[in-house]
GROMACS .gro file of C-alpha atoms in nm:
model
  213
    1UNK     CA    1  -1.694  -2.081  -5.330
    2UNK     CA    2  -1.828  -2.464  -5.217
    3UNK     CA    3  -1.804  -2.541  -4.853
    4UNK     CA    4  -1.479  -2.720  -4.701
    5UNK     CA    5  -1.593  -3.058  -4.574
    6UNK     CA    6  -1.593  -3.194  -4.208
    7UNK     CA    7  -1.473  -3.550  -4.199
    8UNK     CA    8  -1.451  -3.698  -3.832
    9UNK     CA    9  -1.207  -4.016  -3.754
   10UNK     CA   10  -1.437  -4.215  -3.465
   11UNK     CA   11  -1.340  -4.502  -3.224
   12UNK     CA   12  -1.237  -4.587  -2.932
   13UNK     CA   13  -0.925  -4.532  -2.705
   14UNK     CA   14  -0.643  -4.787  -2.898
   15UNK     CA   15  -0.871  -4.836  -3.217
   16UNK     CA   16  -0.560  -4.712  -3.442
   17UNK     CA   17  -0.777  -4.362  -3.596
   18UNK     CA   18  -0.467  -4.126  -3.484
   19UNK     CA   19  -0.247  -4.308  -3.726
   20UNK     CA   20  -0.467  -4.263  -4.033
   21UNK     CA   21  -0.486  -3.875  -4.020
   22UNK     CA   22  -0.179  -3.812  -4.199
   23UNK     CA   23  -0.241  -4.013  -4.484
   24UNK     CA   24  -0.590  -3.959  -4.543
   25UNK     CA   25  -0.477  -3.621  -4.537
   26UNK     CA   26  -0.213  -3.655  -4.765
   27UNK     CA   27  -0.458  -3.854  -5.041
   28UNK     CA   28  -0.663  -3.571  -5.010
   29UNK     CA   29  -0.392  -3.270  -5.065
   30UNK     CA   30  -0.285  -3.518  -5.372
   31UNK     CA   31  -0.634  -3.447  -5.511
   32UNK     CA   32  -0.603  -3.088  -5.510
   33UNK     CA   33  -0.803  -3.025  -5.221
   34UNK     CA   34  -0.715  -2.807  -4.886
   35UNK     CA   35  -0.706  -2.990  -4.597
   36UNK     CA   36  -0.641  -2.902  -4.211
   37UNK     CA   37  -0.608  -3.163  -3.913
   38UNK     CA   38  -0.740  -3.082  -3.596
   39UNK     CA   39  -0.872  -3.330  -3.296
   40UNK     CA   40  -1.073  -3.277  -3.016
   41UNK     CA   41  -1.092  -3.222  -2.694
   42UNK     CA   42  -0.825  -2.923  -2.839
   43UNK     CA   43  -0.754  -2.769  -3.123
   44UNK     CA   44  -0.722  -2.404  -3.009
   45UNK     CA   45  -0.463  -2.310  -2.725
   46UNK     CA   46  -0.767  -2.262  -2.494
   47UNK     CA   47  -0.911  -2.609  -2.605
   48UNK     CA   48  -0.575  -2.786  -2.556
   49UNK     CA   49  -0.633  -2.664  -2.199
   50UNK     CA   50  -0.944  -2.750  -2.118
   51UNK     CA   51  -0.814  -3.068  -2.265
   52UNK     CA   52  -0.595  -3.114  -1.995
   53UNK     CA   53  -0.820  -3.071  -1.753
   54UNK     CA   54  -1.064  -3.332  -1.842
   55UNK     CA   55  -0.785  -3.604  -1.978
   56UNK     CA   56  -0.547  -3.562  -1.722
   57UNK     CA   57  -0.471  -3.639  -1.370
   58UNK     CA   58  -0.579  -3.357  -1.151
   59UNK     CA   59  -0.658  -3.293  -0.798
   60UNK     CA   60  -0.982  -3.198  -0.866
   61UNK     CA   61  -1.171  -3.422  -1.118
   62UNK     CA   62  -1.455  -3.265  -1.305
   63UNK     CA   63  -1.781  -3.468  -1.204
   64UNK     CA   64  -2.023  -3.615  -1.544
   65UNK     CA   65  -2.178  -3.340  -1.618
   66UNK     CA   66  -1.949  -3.079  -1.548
   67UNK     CA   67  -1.689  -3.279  -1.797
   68UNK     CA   68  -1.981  -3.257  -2.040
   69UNK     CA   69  -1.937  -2.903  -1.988
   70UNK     CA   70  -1.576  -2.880  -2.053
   71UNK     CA   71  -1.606  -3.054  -2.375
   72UNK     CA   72  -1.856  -2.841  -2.474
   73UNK     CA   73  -1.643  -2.520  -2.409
   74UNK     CA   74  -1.356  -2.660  -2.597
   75UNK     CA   75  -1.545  -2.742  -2.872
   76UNK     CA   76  -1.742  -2.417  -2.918
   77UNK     CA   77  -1.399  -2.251  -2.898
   78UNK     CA   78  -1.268  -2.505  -3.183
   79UNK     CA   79  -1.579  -2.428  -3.402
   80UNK     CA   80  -1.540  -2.064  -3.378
   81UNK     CA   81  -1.203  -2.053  -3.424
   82UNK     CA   82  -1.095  -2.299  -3.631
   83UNK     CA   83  -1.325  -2.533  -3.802
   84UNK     CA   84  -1.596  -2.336  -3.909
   85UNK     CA   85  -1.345  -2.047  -4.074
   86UNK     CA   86  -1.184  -2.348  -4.268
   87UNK     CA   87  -1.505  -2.474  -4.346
   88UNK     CA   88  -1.640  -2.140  -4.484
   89UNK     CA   89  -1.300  -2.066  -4.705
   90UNK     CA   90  -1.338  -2.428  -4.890
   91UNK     CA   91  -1.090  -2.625  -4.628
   92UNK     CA   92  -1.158  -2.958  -4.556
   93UNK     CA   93  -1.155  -3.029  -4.213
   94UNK     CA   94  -1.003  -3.384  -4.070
   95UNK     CA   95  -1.106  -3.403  -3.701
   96UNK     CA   96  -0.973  -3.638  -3.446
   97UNK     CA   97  -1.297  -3.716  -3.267
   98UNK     CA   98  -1.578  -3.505  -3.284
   99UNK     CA   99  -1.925  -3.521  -3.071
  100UNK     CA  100  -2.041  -3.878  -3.184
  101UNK     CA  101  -1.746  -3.886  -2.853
  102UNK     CA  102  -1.945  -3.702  -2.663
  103UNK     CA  103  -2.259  -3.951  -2.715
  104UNK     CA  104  -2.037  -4.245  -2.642
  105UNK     CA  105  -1.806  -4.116  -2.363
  106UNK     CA  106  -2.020  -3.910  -2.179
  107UNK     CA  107  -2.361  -4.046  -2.299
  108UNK     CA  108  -2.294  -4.381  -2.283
  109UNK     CA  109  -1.983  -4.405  -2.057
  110UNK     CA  110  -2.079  -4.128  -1.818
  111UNK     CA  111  -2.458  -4.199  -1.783
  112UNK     CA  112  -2.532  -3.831  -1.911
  113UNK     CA  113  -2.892  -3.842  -2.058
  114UNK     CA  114  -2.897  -3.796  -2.445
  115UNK     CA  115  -3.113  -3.538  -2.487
  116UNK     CA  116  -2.929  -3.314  -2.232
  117UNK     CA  117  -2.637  -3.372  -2.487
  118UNK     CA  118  -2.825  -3.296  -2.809
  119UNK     CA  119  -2.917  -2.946  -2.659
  120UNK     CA  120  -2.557  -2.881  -2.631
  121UNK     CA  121  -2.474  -3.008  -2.988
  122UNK     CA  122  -2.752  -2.733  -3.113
  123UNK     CA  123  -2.675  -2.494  -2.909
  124UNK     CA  124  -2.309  -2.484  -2.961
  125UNK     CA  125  -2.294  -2.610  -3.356
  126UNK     CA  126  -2.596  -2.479  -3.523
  127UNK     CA  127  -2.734  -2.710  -3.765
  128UNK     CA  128  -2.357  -2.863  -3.936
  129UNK     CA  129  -2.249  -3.156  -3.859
  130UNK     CA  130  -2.004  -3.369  -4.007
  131UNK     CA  131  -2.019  -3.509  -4.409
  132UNK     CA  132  -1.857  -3.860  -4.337
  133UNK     CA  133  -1.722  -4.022  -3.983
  134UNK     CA  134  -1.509  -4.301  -4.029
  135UNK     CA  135  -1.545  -4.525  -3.744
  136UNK     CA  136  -1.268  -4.773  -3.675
  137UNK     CA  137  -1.383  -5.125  -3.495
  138UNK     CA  138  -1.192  -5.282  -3.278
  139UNK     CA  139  -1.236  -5.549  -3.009
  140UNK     CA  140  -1.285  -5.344  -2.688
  141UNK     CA  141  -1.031  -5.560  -2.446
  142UNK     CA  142  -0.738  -5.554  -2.726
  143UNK     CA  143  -0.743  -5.169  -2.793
  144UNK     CA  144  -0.801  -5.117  -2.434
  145UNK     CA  145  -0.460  -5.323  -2.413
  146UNK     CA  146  -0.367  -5.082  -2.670
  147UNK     CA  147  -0.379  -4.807  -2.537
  148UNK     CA  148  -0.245  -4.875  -2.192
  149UNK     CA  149   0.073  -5.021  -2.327
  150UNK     CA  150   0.183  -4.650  -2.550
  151UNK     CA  151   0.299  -4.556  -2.182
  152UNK     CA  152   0.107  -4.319  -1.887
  153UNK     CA  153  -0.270  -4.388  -1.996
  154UNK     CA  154  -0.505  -4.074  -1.944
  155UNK     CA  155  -0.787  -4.067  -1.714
  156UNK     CA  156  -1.055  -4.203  -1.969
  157UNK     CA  157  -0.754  -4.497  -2.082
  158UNK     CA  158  -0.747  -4.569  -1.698
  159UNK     CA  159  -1.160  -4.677  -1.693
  160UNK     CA  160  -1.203  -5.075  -1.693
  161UNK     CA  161  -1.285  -5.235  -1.983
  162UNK     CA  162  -1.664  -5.277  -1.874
  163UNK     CA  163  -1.667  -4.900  -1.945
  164UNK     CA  164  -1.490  -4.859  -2.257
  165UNK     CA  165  -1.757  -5.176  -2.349
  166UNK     CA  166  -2.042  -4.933  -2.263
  167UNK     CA  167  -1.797  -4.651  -2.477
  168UNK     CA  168  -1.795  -4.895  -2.765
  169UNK     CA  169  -2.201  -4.941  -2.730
  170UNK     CA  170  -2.230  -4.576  -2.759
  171UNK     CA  171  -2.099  -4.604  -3.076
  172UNK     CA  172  -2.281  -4.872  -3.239
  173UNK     CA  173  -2.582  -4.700  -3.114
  174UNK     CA  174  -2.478  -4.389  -3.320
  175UNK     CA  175  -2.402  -4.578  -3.627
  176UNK     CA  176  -2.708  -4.753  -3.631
  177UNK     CA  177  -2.940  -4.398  -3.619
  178UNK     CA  178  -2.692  -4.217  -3.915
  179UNK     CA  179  -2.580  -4.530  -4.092
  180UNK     CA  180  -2.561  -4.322  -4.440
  181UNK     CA  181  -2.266  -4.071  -4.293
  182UNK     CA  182  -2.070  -4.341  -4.099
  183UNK     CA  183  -1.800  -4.581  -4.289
  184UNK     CA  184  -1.666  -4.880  -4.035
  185UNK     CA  185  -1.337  -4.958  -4.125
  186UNK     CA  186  -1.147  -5.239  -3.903
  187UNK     CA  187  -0.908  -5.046  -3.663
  188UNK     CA  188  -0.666  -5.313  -3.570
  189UNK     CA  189  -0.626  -5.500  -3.932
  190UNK     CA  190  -0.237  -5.311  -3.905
  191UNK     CA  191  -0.154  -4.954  -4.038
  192UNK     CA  192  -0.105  -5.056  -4.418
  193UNK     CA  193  -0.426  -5.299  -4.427
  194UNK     CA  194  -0.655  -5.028  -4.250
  195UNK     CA  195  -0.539  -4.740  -4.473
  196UNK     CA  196  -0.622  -4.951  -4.805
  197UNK     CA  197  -0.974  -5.002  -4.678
  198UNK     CA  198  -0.959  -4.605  -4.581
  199UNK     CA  199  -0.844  -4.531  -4.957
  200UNK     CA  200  -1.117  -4.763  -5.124
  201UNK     CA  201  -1.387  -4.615  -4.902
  202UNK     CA  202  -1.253  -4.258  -4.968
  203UNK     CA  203  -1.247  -4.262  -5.358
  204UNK     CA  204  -1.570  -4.383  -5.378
  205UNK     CA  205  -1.703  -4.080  -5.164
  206UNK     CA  206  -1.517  -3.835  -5.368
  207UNK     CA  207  -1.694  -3.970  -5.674
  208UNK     CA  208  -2.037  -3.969  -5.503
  209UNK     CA  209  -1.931  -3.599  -5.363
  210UNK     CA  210  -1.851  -3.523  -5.717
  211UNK     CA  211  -2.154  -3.652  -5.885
  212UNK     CA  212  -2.400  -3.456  -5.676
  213UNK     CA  213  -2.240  -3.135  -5.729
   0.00000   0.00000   0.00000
């Protein structure tokens, strides 16, 4: 039995990636192939809590690195339980944000040294990492707007825009080293426009997938 796949939706807070699980989902199900939707922080009932904790308001705030932490713990708890399993039975995995999130949101946004992150990507994923991240652009200011206006904004929706601009850097700076698994697809182009550019960019994969078998 062949490997599930892990394919992670990327971008920042209002960048419209949420929207396109379902029917990238769906095209792939229509294909014949399994397919499970998961996102991160979460994922597992102890990663939805830890979730919590580092999205919303609390009394007691984790500091940088202990919210480094937190995601960490989540996502070794999503791995073990949920993705890896999938993975290993010939699921395809469609994850919500994945650690190219950690680089940008607590790399970049946080200040956390890279390197002090890449020991925790090792030490808590092995050697897998995702087949194909779809990143979604957007212009930082409008999906910040975004996201504030769906209603009570979460603690990382609440930074100013100069952070989510240092988020968005992140990002780039990700695509730029692994430019052969990332696939930038334009987040705010409206739900119908971006999933046509999802479905082009997705056949094509399959047939490349298909090819090298």
């Amino acid at each position: 039995m062949k490997p599930g796949r892990l394919i992670t939706l990327e971008g920042g807070d209002g960048a419209g990636k949420s929207s396109q699980a379902g029917p990238i989902r769906d095209f792939l199900s229509a294909r014949g192939i399994p397919v499970v939707i998961t996102r991160e922080p979460g994922g597992t009932p102890l990663a939805e809590a830890i979730r919590s904790w580092i999205l919303d308001d609390v009394p007691e705030s984790p500091e940088p690195l202990a919210e480094l932490l937190l995601v960490f713990a989540a996502r070794r708890q999503h791995w073990v339980r949920v993705i890896e399993p999938a993975l290993d039975s010939g699921t395809w995995v469609l994850c919500d944000r994945f650690v190219d999130s950690t680089y940008a949101y607590q790399g970049a946004g946080r200040g956390l040294p890279r390197d002090q992150i890449a020991t925790l990507e090792n030490w808590v994923l092995g050697s897998r990492r995702p087949d194909l991240t779809f990143f979604f652009e957007a212009p930082v200011a409008l999906a910040h707007q975004r996201a504030e206006s769906r209603g009570h904004a979460n603690r990382m929706e609440q930074e100013s825009t100069a952070w989510h601009e240092r988020v968005h850097q992140g990002y780039r700076a990700r695509i730029e080293a692994e430019p052969e698994r990332f696939i930038v697809v334009q987040g705010l182009g409206g739900v119908t426009r971006t999933w046509n550019e999802l479905a082009r960019h997705l056949e094509r994969r399959l047939k490349e997938w298909s090819k090298a078998r």
